[in-house]
Short mmCIF file of C-alpha atoms in Angstrom, two decimals:
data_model
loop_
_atom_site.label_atom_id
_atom_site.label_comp_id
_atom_site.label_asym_id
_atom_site.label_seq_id
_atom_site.Cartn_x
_atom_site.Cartn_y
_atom_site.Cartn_z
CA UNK A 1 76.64 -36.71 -3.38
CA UNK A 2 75.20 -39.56 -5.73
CA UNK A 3 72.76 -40.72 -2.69
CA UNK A 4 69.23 -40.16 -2.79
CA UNK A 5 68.41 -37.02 0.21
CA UNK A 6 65.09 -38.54 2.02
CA UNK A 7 63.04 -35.66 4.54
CA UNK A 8 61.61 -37.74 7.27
CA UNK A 9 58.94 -36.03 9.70
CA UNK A 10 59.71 -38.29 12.97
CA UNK A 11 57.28 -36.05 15.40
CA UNK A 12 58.63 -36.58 18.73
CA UNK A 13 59.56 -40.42 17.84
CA UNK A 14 62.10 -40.71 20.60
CA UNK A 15 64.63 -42.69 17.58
CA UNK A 16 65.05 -38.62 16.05
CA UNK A 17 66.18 -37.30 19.08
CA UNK A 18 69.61 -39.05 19.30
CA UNK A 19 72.28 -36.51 19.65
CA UNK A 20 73.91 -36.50 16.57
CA UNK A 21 76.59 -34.30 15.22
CA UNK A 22 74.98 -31.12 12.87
CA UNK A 23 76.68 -30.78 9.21
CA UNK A 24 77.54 -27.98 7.97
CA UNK A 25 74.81 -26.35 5.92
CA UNK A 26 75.30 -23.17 3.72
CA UNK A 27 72.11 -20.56 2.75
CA UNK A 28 72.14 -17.57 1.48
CA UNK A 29 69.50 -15.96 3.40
CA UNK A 30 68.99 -15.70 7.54
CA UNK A 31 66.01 -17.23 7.17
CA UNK A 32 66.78 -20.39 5.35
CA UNK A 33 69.50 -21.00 8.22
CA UNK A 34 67.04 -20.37 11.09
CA UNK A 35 64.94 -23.16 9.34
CA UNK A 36 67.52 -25.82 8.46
CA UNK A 37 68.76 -25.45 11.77
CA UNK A 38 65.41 -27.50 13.13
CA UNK A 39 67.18 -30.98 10.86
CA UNK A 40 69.61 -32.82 12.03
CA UNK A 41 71.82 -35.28 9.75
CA UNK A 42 72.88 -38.40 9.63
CA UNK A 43 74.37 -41.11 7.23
CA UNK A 44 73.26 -44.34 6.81
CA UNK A 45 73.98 -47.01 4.39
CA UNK A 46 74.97 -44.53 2.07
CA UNK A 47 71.72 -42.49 2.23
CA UNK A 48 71.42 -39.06 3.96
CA UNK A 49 68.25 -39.01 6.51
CA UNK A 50 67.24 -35.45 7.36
CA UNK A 51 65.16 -35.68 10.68
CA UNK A 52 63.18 -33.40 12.22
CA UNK A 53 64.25 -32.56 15.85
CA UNK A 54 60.98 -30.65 16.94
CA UNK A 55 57.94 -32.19 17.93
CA UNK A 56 54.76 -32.43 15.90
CA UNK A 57 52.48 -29.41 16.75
CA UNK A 58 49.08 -30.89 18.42
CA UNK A 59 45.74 -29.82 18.04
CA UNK A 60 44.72 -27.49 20.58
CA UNK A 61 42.15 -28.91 22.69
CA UNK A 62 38.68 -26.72 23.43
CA UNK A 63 36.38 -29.28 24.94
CA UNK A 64 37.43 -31.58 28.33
CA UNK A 65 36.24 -35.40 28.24
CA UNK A 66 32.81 -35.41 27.69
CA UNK A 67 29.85 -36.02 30.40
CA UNK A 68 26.72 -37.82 29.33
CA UNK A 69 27.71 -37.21 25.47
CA UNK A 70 28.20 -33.33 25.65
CA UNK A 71 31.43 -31.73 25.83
CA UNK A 72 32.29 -29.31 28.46
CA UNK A 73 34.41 -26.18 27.88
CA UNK A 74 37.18 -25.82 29.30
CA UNK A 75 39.96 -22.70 29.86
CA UNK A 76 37.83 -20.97 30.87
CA UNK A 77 35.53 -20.11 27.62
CA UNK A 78 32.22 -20.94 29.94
CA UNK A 79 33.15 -17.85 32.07
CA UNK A 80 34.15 -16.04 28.96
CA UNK A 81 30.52 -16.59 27.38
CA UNK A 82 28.71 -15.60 30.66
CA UNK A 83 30.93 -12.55 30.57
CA UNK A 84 29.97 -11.72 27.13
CA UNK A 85 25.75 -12.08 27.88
CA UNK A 86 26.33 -9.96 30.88
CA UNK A 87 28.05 -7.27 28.64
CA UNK A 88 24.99 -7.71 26.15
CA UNK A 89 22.64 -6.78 28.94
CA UNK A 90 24.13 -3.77 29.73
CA UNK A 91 24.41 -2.45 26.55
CA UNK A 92 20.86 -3.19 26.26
CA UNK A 93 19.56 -1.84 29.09
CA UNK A 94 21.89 1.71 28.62
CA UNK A 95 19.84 2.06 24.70
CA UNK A 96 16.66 1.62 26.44
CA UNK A 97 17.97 4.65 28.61
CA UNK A 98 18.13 6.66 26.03
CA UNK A 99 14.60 7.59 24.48
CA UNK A 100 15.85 7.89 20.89
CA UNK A 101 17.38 4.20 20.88
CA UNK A 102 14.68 2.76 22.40
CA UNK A 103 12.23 4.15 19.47
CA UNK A 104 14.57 3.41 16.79
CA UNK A 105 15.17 -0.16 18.11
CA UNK A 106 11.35 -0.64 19.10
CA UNK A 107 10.20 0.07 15.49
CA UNK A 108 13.05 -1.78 13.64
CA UNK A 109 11.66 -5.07 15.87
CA UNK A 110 8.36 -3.71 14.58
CA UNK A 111 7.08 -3.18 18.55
CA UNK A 112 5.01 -0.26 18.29
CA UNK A 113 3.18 -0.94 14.50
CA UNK A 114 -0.67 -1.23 15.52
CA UNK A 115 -3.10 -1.55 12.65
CA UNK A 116 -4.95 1.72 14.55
CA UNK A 117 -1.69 3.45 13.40
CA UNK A 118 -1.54 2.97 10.04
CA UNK A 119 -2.55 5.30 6.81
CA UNK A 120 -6.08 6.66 7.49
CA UNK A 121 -8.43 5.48 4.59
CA UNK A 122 -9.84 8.93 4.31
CA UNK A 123 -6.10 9.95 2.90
CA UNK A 124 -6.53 10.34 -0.96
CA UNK A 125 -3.78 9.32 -3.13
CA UNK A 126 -2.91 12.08 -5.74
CA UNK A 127 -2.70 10.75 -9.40
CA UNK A 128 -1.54 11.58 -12.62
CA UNK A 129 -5.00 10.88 -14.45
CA UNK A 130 -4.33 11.77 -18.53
CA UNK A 131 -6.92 10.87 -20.94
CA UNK A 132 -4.48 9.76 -23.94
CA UNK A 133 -3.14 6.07 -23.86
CA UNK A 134 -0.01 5.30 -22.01
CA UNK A 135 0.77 2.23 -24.00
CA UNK A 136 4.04 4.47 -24.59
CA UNK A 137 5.24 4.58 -21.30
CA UNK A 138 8.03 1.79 -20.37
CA UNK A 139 6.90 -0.93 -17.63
CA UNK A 140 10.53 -1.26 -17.03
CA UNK A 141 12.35 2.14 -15.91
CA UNK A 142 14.03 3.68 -19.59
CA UNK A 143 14.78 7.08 -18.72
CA UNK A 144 14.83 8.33 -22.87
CA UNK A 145 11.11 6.81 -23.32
CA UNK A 146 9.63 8.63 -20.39
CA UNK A 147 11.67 11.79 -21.22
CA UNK A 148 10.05 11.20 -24.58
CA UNK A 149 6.60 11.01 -23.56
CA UNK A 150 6.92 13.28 -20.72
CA UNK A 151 8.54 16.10 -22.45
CA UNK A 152 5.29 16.13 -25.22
CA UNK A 153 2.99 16.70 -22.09
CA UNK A 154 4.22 19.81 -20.30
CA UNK A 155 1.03 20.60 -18.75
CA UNK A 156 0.61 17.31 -17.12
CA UNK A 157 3.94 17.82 -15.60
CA UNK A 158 2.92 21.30 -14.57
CA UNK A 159 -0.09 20.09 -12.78
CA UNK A 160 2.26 17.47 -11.24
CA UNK A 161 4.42 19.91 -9.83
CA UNK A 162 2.00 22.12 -8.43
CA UNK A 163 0.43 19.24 -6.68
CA UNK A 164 3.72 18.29 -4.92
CA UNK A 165 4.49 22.03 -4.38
CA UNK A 166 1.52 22.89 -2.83
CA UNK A 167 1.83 19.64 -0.41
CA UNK A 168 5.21 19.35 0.21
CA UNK A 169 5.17 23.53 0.60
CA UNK A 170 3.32 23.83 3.81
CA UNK A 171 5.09 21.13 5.54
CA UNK A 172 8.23 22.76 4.85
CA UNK A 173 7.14 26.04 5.83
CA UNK A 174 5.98 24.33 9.24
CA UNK A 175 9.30 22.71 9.20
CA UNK A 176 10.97 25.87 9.32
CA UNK A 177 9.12 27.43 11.57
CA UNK A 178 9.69 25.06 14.11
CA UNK A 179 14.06 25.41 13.51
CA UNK A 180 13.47 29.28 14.27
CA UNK A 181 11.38 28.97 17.35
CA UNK A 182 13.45 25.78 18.46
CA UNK A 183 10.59 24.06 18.99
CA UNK A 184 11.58 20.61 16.78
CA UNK A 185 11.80 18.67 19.74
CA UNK A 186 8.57 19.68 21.01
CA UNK A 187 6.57 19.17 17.08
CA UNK A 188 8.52 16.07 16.28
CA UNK A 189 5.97 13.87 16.61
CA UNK A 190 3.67 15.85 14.40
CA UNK A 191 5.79 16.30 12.00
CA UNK A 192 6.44 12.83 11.36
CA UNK A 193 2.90 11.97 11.57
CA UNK A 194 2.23 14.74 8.74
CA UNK A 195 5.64 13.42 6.40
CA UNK A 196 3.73 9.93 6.33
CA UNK A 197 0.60 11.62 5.46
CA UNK A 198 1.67 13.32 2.91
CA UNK A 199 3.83 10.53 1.38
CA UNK A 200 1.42 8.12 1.35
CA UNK A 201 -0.90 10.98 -0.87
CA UNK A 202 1.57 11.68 -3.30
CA UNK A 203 1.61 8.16 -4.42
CA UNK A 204 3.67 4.94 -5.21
CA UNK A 205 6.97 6.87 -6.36
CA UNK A 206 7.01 8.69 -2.89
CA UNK A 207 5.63 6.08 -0.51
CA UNK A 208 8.37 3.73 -1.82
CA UNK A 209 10.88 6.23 -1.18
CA UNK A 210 9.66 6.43 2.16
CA UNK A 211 9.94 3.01 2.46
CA UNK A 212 13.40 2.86 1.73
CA UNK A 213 14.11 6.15 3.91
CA UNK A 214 12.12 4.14 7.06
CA UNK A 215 15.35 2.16 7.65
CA UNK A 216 18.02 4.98 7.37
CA UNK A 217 19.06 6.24 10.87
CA UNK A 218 21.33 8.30 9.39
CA UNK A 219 18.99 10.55 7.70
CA UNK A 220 15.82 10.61 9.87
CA UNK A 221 15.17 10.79 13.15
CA UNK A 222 14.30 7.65 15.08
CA UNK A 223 10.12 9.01 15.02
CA UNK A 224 10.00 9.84 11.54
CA UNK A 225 11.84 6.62 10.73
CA UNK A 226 8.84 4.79 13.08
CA UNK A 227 6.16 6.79 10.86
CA UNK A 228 7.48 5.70 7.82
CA UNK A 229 8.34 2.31 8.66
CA UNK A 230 3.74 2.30 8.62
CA UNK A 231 4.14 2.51 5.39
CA UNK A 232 5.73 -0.52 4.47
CA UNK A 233 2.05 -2.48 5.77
CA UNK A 234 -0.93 -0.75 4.60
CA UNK A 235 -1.54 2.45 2.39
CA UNK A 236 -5.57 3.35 1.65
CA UNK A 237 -7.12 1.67 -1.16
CA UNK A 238 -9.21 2.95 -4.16
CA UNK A 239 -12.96 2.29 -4.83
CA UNK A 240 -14.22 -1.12 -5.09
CA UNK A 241 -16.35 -0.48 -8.04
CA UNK A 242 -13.12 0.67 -9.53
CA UNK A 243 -11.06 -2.32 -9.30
CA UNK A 244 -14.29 -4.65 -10.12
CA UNK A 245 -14.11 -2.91 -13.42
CA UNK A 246 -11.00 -3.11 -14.09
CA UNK A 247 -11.14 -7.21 -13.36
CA UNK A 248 -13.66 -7.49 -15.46
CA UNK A 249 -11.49 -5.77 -18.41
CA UNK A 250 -8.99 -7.68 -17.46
CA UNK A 251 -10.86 -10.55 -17.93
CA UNK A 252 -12.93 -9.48 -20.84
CA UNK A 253 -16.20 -10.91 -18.71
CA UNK A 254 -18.00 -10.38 -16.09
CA UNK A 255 -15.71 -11.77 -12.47
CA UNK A 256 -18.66 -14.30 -11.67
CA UNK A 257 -18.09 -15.66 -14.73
CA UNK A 258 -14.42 -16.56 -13.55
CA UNK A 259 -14.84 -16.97 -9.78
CA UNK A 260 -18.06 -18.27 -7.36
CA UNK A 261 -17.00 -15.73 -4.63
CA UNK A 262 -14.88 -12.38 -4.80
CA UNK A 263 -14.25 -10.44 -1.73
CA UNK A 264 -16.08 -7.09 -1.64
CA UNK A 265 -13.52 -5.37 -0.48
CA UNK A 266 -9.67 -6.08 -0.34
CA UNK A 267 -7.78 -8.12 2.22
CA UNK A 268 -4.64 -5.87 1.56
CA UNK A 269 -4.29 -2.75 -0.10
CA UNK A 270 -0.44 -1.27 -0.99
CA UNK A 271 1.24 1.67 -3.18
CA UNK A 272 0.73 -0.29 -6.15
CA UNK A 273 -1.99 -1.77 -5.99
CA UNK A 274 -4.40 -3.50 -3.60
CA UNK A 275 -5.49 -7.70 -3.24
CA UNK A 276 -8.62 -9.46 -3.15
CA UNK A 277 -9.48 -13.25 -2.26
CA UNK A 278 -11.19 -14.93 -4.78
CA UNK A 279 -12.48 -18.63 -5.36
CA UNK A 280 -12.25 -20.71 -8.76
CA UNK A 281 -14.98 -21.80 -10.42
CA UNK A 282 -12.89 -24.19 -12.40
CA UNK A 283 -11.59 -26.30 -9.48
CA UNK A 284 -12.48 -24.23 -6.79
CA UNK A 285 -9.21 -23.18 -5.35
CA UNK A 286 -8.86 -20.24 -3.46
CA UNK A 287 -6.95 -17.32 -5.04
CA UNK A 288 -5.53 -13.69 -4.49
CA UNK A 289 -6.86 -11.46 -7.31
CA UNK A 290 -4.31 -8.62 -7.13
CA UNK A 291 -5.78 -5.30 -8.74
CA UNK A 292 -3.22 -2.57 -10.26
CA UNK A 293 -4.06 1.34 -9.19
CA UNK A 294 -5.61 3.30 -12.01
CA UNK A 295 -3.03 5.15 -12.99
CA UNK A 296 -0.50 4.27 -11.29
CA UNK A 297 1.89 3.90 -14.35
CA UNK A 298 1.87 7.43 -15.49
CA UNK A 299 1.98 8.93 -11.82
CA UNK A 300 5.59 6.87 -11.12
CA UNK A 301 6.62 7.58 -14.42
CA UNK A 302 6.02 11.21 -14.23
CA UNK A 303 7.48 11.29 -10.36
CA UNK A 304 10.44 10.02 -12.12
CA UNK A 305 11.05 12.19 -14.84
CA UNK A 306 10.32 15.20 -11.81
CA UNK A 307 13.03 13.47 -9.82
CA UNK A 308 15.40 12.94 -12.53
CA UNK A 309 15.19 16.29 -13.95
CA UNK A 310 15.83 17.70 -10.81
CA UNK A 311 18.57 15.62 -9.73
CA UNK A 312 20.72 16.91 -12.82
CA UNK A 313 20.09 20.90 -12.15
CA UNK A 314 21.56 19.69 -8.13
CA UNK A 315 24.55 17.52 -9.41
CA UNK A 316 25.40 21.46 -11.01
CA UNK A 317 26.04 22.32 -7.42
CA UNK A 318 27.95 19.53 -5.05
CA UNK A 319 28.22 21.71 -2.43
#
Protein backbone atom coordinates (compact mmCIF):
# COMPACT_ATOMS: atom_id res chain seq x y z
CA UNK A 1 0.00 0.00 0.00
CA UNK A 2 1.72 3.31 -1.34
CA UNK A 3 -0.71 5.47 1.11
CA UNK A 4 0.55 7.13 4.02
CA UNK A 5 -1.03 4.88 7.47
CA UNK A 6 -2.20 7.94 9.90
CA UNK A 7 -3.07 6.67 13.97
CA UNK A 8 -5.77 8.99 15.04
CA UNK A 9 -6.73 9.03 18.93
CA UNK A 10 -10.60 10.14 18.47
CA UNK A 11 -11.47 9.62 22.45
CA UNK A 12 -15.05 9.00 22.49
CA UNK A 13 -15.62 11.59 19.43
CA UNK A 14 -18.95 10.11 18.47
CA UNK A 15 -17.49 10.41 14.32
CA UNK A 16 -15.02 7.01 15.52
CA UNK A 17 -17.72 5.06 16.57
CA UNK A 18 -19.40 4.41 13.17
CA UNK A 19 -19.73 0.77 12.62
CA UNK A 20 -17.38 0.01 10.17
CA UNK A 21 -16.26 -3.25 8.76
CA UNK A 22 -12.73 -4.66 10.69
CA UNK A 23 -9.78 -5.68 8.12
CA UNK A 24 -8.06 -8.34 8.43
CA UNK A 25 -4.94 -7.88 10.52
CA UNK A 26 -2.14 -10.57 10.93
CA UNK A 27 0.42 -10.68 14.30
CA UNK A 28 2.44 -13.01 15.33
CA UNK A 29 1.91 -12.87 18.93
CA UNK A 30 -1.65 -13.07 21.11
CA UNK A 31 -0.92 -10.04 22.41
CA UNK A 32 -0.40 -7.84 19.45
CA UNK A 33 -3.96 -9.18 18.23
CA UNK A 34 -5.71 -8.43 21.56
CA UNK A 35 -4.33 -4.81 20.98
CA UNK A 36 -5.04 -4.16 17.30
CA UNK A 37 -8.30 -5.43 17.89
CA UNK A 38 -9.20 -1.89 19.89
CA UNK A 39 -8.65 0.00 15.83
CA UNK A 40 -10.94 -0.05 13.51
CA UNK A 41 -10.21 0.78 9.64
CA UNK A 42 -11.31 2.65 7.17
CA UNK A 43 -10.33 4.11 3.66
CA UNK A 44 -10.58 7.38 2.64
CA UNK A 45 -9.36 9.26 -0.26
CA UNK A 46 -6.80 6.87 -0.64
CA UNK A 47 -5.42 7.15 2.93
CA UNK A 48 -5.92 4.45 5.65
CA UNK A 49 -7.33 6.11 9.08
CA UNK A 50 -6.77 3.80 12.04
CA UNK A 51 -9.29 4.98 14.82
CA UNK A 52 -9.46 4.23 18.11
CA UNK A 53 -12.83 2.65 19.21
CA UNK A 54 -12.34 2.98 23.10
CA UNK A 55 -12.83 5.95 24.98
CA UNK A 56 -10.15 8.18 26.43
CA UNK A 57 -9.39 7.06 30.07
CA UNK A 58 -10.39 10.15 32.53
CA UNK A 59 -8.78 11.30 35.45
CA UNK A 60 -10.13 9.85 38.45
CA UNK A 61 -11.74 12.36 40.49
CA UNK A 62 -10.80 12.62 44.54
CA UNK A 63 -12.27 15.93 45.54
CA UNK A 64 -16.34 16.90 44.90
CA UNK A 65 -17.04 20.67 43.77
CA UNK A 66 -15.57 22.76 46.13
CA UNK A 67 -17.39 24.81 49.13
CA UNK A 68 -16.05 28.19 50.11
CA UNK A 69 -12.63 27.40 48.14
CA UNK A 70 -11.79 23.98 49.87
CA UNK A 71 -12.40 20.77 48.34
CA UNK A 72 -14.34 18.13 50.01
CA UNK A 73 -13.49 14.40 49.82
CA UNK A 74 -15.47 12.36 48.49
CA UNK A 75 -15.86 8.17 48.25
CA UNK A 76 -15.67 7.98 51.17
CA UNK A 77 -11.79 8.90 52.04
CA UNK A 78 -13.21 11.36 55.04
CA UNK A 79 -14.52 8.17 56.80
CA UNK A 80 -11.44 6.36 55.75
CA UNK A 81 -9.12 9.07 57.55
CA UNK A 82 -11.32 9.12 60.75
CA UNK A 83 -10.97 5.35 60.64
CA UNK A 84 -7.31 5.52 60.42
CA UNK A 85 -6.91 8.26 63.70
CA UNK A 86 -9.19 6.00 65.58
CA UNK A 87 -6.84 2.98 64.79
CA UNK A 88 -3.83 5.33 65.86
CA UNK A 89 -5.44 5.78 69.24
CA UNK A 90 -5.70 2.43 70.01
CA UNK A 91 -2.49 1.44 69.20
CA UNK A 92 -1.43 4.16 71.37
CA UNK A 93 -3.25 3.65 74.19
CA UNK A 94 -2.45 -0.54 74.10
CA UNK A 95 1.81 0.67 74.26
CA UNK A 96 1.00 2.79 77.12
CA UNK A 97 -0.47 -0.57 78.59
CA UNK A 98 2.43 -2.09 78.48
CA UNK A 99 5.12 -0.62 81.00
CA UNK A 100 8.14 -1.35 78.78
CA UNK A 101 6.63 0.70 75.70
CA UNK A 102 5.58 3.35 77.59
CA UNK A 103 9.36 3.91 78.98
CA UNK A 104 10.93 3.30 75.75
CA UNK A 105 8.51 5.71 73.97
CA UNK A 106 8.55 8.29 77.00
CA UNK A 107 12.38 8.67 76.78
CA UNK A 108 12.71 8.59 72.93
CA UNK A 109 10.11 11.88 73.15
CA UNK A 110 12.62 12.86 75.83
CA UNK A 111 9.51 12.91 78.66
CA UNK A 112 11.19 11.81 81.63
CA UNK A 113 14.97 13.72 81.14
CA UNK A 114 15.05 16.16 84.29
CA UNK A 115 18.26 18.07 84.81
CA UNK A 116 18.01 16.42 88.66
CA UNK A 117 18.65 13.18 86.65
CA UNK A 118 21.53 13.72 84.94
CA UNK A 119 25.44 12.69 85.62
CA UNK A 120 26.22 13.64 89.26
CA UNK A 121 29.20 16.19 89.25
CA UNK A 122 30.86 14.29 92.00
CA UNK A 123 31.38 11.35 89.16
CA UNK A 124 35.15 11.58 88.13
CA UNK A 125 36.05 10.91 84.66
CA UNK A 126 39.00 8.38 84.40
CA UNK A 127 41.89 9.58 82.08
CA UNK A 128 44.74 8.46 80.35
CA UNK A 129 47.19 11.21 81.85
CA UNK A 130 50.98 10.40 80.18
CA UNK A 131 53.66 12.83 80.69
CA UNK A 132 55.37 12.49 77.07
CA UNK A 133 53.85 14.64 74.17
CA UNK A 134 51.04 13.27 72.15
CA UNK A 135 51.74 15.41 69.16
CA UNK A 136 52.01 11.70 67.64
CA UNK A 137 48.70 10.67 68.11
CA UNK A 138 46.24 11.18 64.92
CA UNK A 139 43.26 13.83 65.46
CA UNK A 140 41.58 11.89 62.79
CA UNK A 141 41.04 8.00 63.64
CA UNK A 142 44.38 6.04 61.71
CA UNK A 143 44.37 2.81 63.27
CA UNK A 144 48.51 2.08 62.22
CA UNK A 145 49.53 5.54 64.04
CA UNK A 146 47.81 4.75 67.29
CA UNK A 147 48.92 1.06 67.07
CA UNK A 148 52.27 2.74 66.63
CA UNK A 149 52.26 4.88 69.53
CA UNK A 150 50.23 2.66 71.62
CA UNK A 151 52.19 -0.44 71.18
CA UNK A 152 55.64 1.67 72.53
CA UNK A 153 53.61 2.36 75.82
CA UNK A 154 52.53 -1.00 77.23
CA UNK A 155 52.25 0.16 80.66
CA UNK A 156 49.91 2.92 79.92
CA UNK A 157 47.74 0.42 78.29
CA UNK A 158 48.10 -1.83 81.29
CA UNK A 159 46.97 0.80 83.64
CA UNK A 160 44.14 1.39 81.12
CA UNK A 161 42.95 -1.95 81.33
CA UNK A 162 43.00 -2.39 84.87
CA UNK A 163 41.00 0.72 85.25
CA UNK A 164 38.18 -0.59 82.98
CA UNK A 165 38.57 -4.09 84.57
CA UNK A 166 38.25 -3.13 87.87
CA UNK A 167 35.00 -0.88 86.92
CA UNK A 168 33.39 -2.70 84.47
CA UNK A 169 34.27 -6.06 86.84
CA UNK A 170 31.95 -5.43 89.68
CA UNK A 171 29.08 -4.45 87.63
CA UNK A 172 29.29 -7.56 85.84
CA UNK A 173 29.67 -9.62 88.77
CA UNK A 174 26.38 -7.80 90.12
CA UNK A 175 25.01 -8.47 86.75
CA UNK A 176 25.35 -12.01 87.19
CA UNK A 177 24.27 -12.32 90.31
CA UNK A 178 21.10 -10.94 89.66
CA UNK A 179 20.51 -13.78 86.31
CA UNK A 180 21.12 -16.58 89.08
CA UNK A 181 18.81 -15.32 91.73
CA UNK A 182 16.27 -14.07 88.95
CA UNK A 183 16.10 -11.03 90.42
CA UNK A 184 16.82 -8.70 86.98
CA UNK A 185 13.49 -7.49 86.99
CA UNK A 186 13.54 -6.47 90.46
CA UNK A 187 17.55 -4.59 90.12
CA UNK A 188 16.82 -3.21 86.71
CA UNK A 189 16.59 0.05 87.62
CA UNK A 190 19.85 -0.01 89.49
CA UNK A 191 21.56 -1.46 87.17
CA UNK A 192 20.95 0.98 84.61
CA UNK A 193 21.51 3.75 86.91
CA UNK A 194 25.09 2.14 87.72
CA UNK A 195 25.88 1.34 83.54
CA UNK A 196 25.46 5.27 83.12
CA UNK A 197 27.63 5.85 86.01
CA UNK A 198 30.16 4.04 85.07
CA UNK A 199 30.13 5.10 81.37
CA UNK A 200 30.13 8.46 81.92
CA UNK A 201 33.66 7.71 84.26
CA UNK A 202 35.38 5.86 81.80
CA UNK A 203 35.37 8.74 79.48
CA UNK A 204 34.55 10.14 75.93
CA UNK A 205 35.24 6.72 74.00
CA UNK A 206 32.59 4.99 76.31
CA UNK A 207 30.04 7.73 76.94
CA UNK A 208 29.77 8.07 73.13
CA UNK A 209 29.21 4.53 72.80
CA UNK A 210 26.56 4.86 75.16
CA UNK A 211 25.21 7.41 73.28
CA UNK A 212 24.85 5.52 70.31
CA UNK A 213 23.62 2.31 72.36
CA UNK A 214 20.73 4.88 74.08
CA UNK A 215 18.69 4.50 70.85
CA UNK A 216 19.01 0.68 70.20
CA UNK A 217 15.89 -1.21 71.47
CA UNK A 218 17.20 -4.10 70.25
CA UNK A 219 20.07 -4.39 72.51
CA UNK A 220 19.00 -2.71 75.80
CA UNK A 221 16.24 -2.70 77.70
CA UNK A 222 13.81 0.18 77.49
CA UNK A 223 15.44 1.59 81.32
CA UNK A 224 18.90 1.25 80.44
CA UNK A 225 18.17 2.79 77.06
CA UNK A 226 16.35 5.87 79.30
CA UNK A 227 19.72 6.02 81.47
CA UNK A 228 21.80 6.33 78.69
CA UNK A 229 19.79 8.47 76.61
CA UNK A 230 21.14 11.22 80.05
CA UNK A 231 24.03 11.05 78.56
CA UNK A 232 23.53 12.59 75.41
CA UNK A 233 22.81 16.25 77.68
CA UNK A 234 25.24 16.73 80.36
CA UNK A 235 28.36 14.68 81.60
CA UNK A 236 30.45 16.42 84.81
CA UNK A 237 32.95 18.88 83.97
CA UNK A 238 36.66 19.32 85.00
CA UNK A 239 38.14 22.12 87.22
CA UNK A 240 37.74 25.63 86.28
CA UNK A 241 41.23 26.60 87.04
CA UNK A 242 42.01 23.86 84.61
CA UNK A 243 40.34 25.02 81.59
CA UNK A 244 41.31 28.85 82.47
CA UNK A 245 44.79 27.59 81.92
CA UNK A 246 44.46 25.96 79.21
CA UNK A 247 42.64 29.27 77.46
CA UNK A 248 45.18 31.15 78.38
CA UNK A 249 47.77 28.69 76.45
CA UNK A 250 45.63 28.66 73.95
CA UNK A 251 45.75 32.11 73.68
CA UNK A 252 49.31 32.70 74.62
CA UNK A 253 47.87 35.63 77.20
CA UNK A 254 46.14 36.09 79.88
CA UNK A 255 41.78 35.57 78.88
CA UNK A 256 41.14 39.30 80.10
CA UNK A 257 43.38 40.27 77.73
CA UNK A 258 41.00 38.72 74.97
CA UNK A 259 37.55 39.03 76.59
CA UNK A 260 35.88 41.81 79.30
CA UNK A 261 33.82 38.95 80.93
CA UNK A 262 34.36 35.01 81.01
CA UNK A 263 31.95 32.87 82.78
CA UNK A 264 33.37 31.26 85.94
CA UNK A 265 32.09 28.28 85.38
CA UNK A 266 30.66 26.55 82.18
CA UNK A 267 27.18 26.87 80.72
CA UNK A 268 27.55 23.25 79.26
CA UNK A 269 29.89 20.67 79.96
CA UNK A 270 30.04 17.26 77.48
CA UNK A 271 32.43 14.06 76.87
CA UNK A 272 34.71 16.15 75.04
CA UNK A 273 34.91 18.94 76.37
CA UNK A 274 32.90 21.58 78.25
CA UNK A 275 31.65 25.58 77.01
CA UNK A 276 31.94 28.84 78.49
CA UNK A 277 30.25 32.32 77.51
CA UNK A 278 32.55 34.86 76.91
CA UNK A 279 32.37 38.64 75.72
CA UNK A 280 34.79 40.41 73.09
CA UNK A 281 36.76 43.02 73.91
CA UNK A 282 37.28 43.84 70.29
CA UNK A 283 33.63 44.54 69.39
CA UNK A 284 32.03 43.22 72.22
CA UNK A 285 30.09 40.34 70.88
CA UNK A 286 29.13 37.64 72.92
CA UNK A 287 30.89 34.28 72.37
CA UNK A 288 31.04 30.49 73.41
CA UNK A 289 34.65 29.70 74.46
CA UNK A 290 34.60 25.89 74.09
CA UNK A 291 37.45 24.22 76.28
CA UNK A 292 38.92 20.62 75.17
CA UNK A 293 39.32 17.91 78.27
CA UNK A 294 42.91 17.47 79.33
CA UNK A 295 43.62 14.52 77.96
CA UNK A 296 41.09 13.61 76.28
CA UNK A 297 43.10 12.70 73.06
CA UNK A 298 45.18 9.97 74.46
CA UNK A 299 42.24 8.44 76.63
CA UNK A 300 39.97 7.89 73.12
CA UNK A 301 42.90 6.94 71.40
CA UNK A 302 43.96 4.38 73.82
CA UNK A 303 40.04 3.17 74.32
CA UNK A 304 40.43 2.56 70.72
CA UNK A 305 43.39 0.65 70.30
CA UNK A 306 41.70 -1.54 73.64
CA UNK A 307 38.61 -1.92 71.49
CA UNK A 308 40.26 -2.70 68.34
CA UNK A 309 42.59 -5.16 69.68
CA UNK A 310 39.96 -6.89 71.20
CA UNK A 311 37.58 -6.94 68.48
CA UNK A 312 40.18 -9.02 66.30
CA UNK A 313 40.91 -11.89 69.13
CA UNK A 314 36.48 -12.09 69.00
CA UNK A 315 36.16 -12.03 65.10
CA UNK A 316 38.53 -15.58 65.87
CA UNK A 317 35.32 -16.90 67.29
CA UNK A 318 31.80 -15.98 65.34
CA UNK A 319 29.97 -18.08 67.33
Amino acid sequence: MDAAAQLVYCGIDPLCRSSLPYRGISSSSSSSQSSLKKLKIRRKNGVVRAIATEPKPSESKTTAKPVNGIPRPVNGSSTRMQDVSQEIKRVRAQMEENEDLAILMRGLRGQNLKDSLFADNNIKLRLVEVDESSEFLPLVYDPASISAYWGKRPRAVATRIVQLTSVAGGFLSRLAWDVINKKIKENEVARAIELREIVTSLGPAYIKLGQALSIRPDILSPVAMTELQKLCDKVPSFPDDVAMALIEEELGEPWYNIYSELSPSPIAAASLGQVYKGRLKENGDLVAVKVQRPFVLETVTVDLFIIRNLGLVLRKFPQ
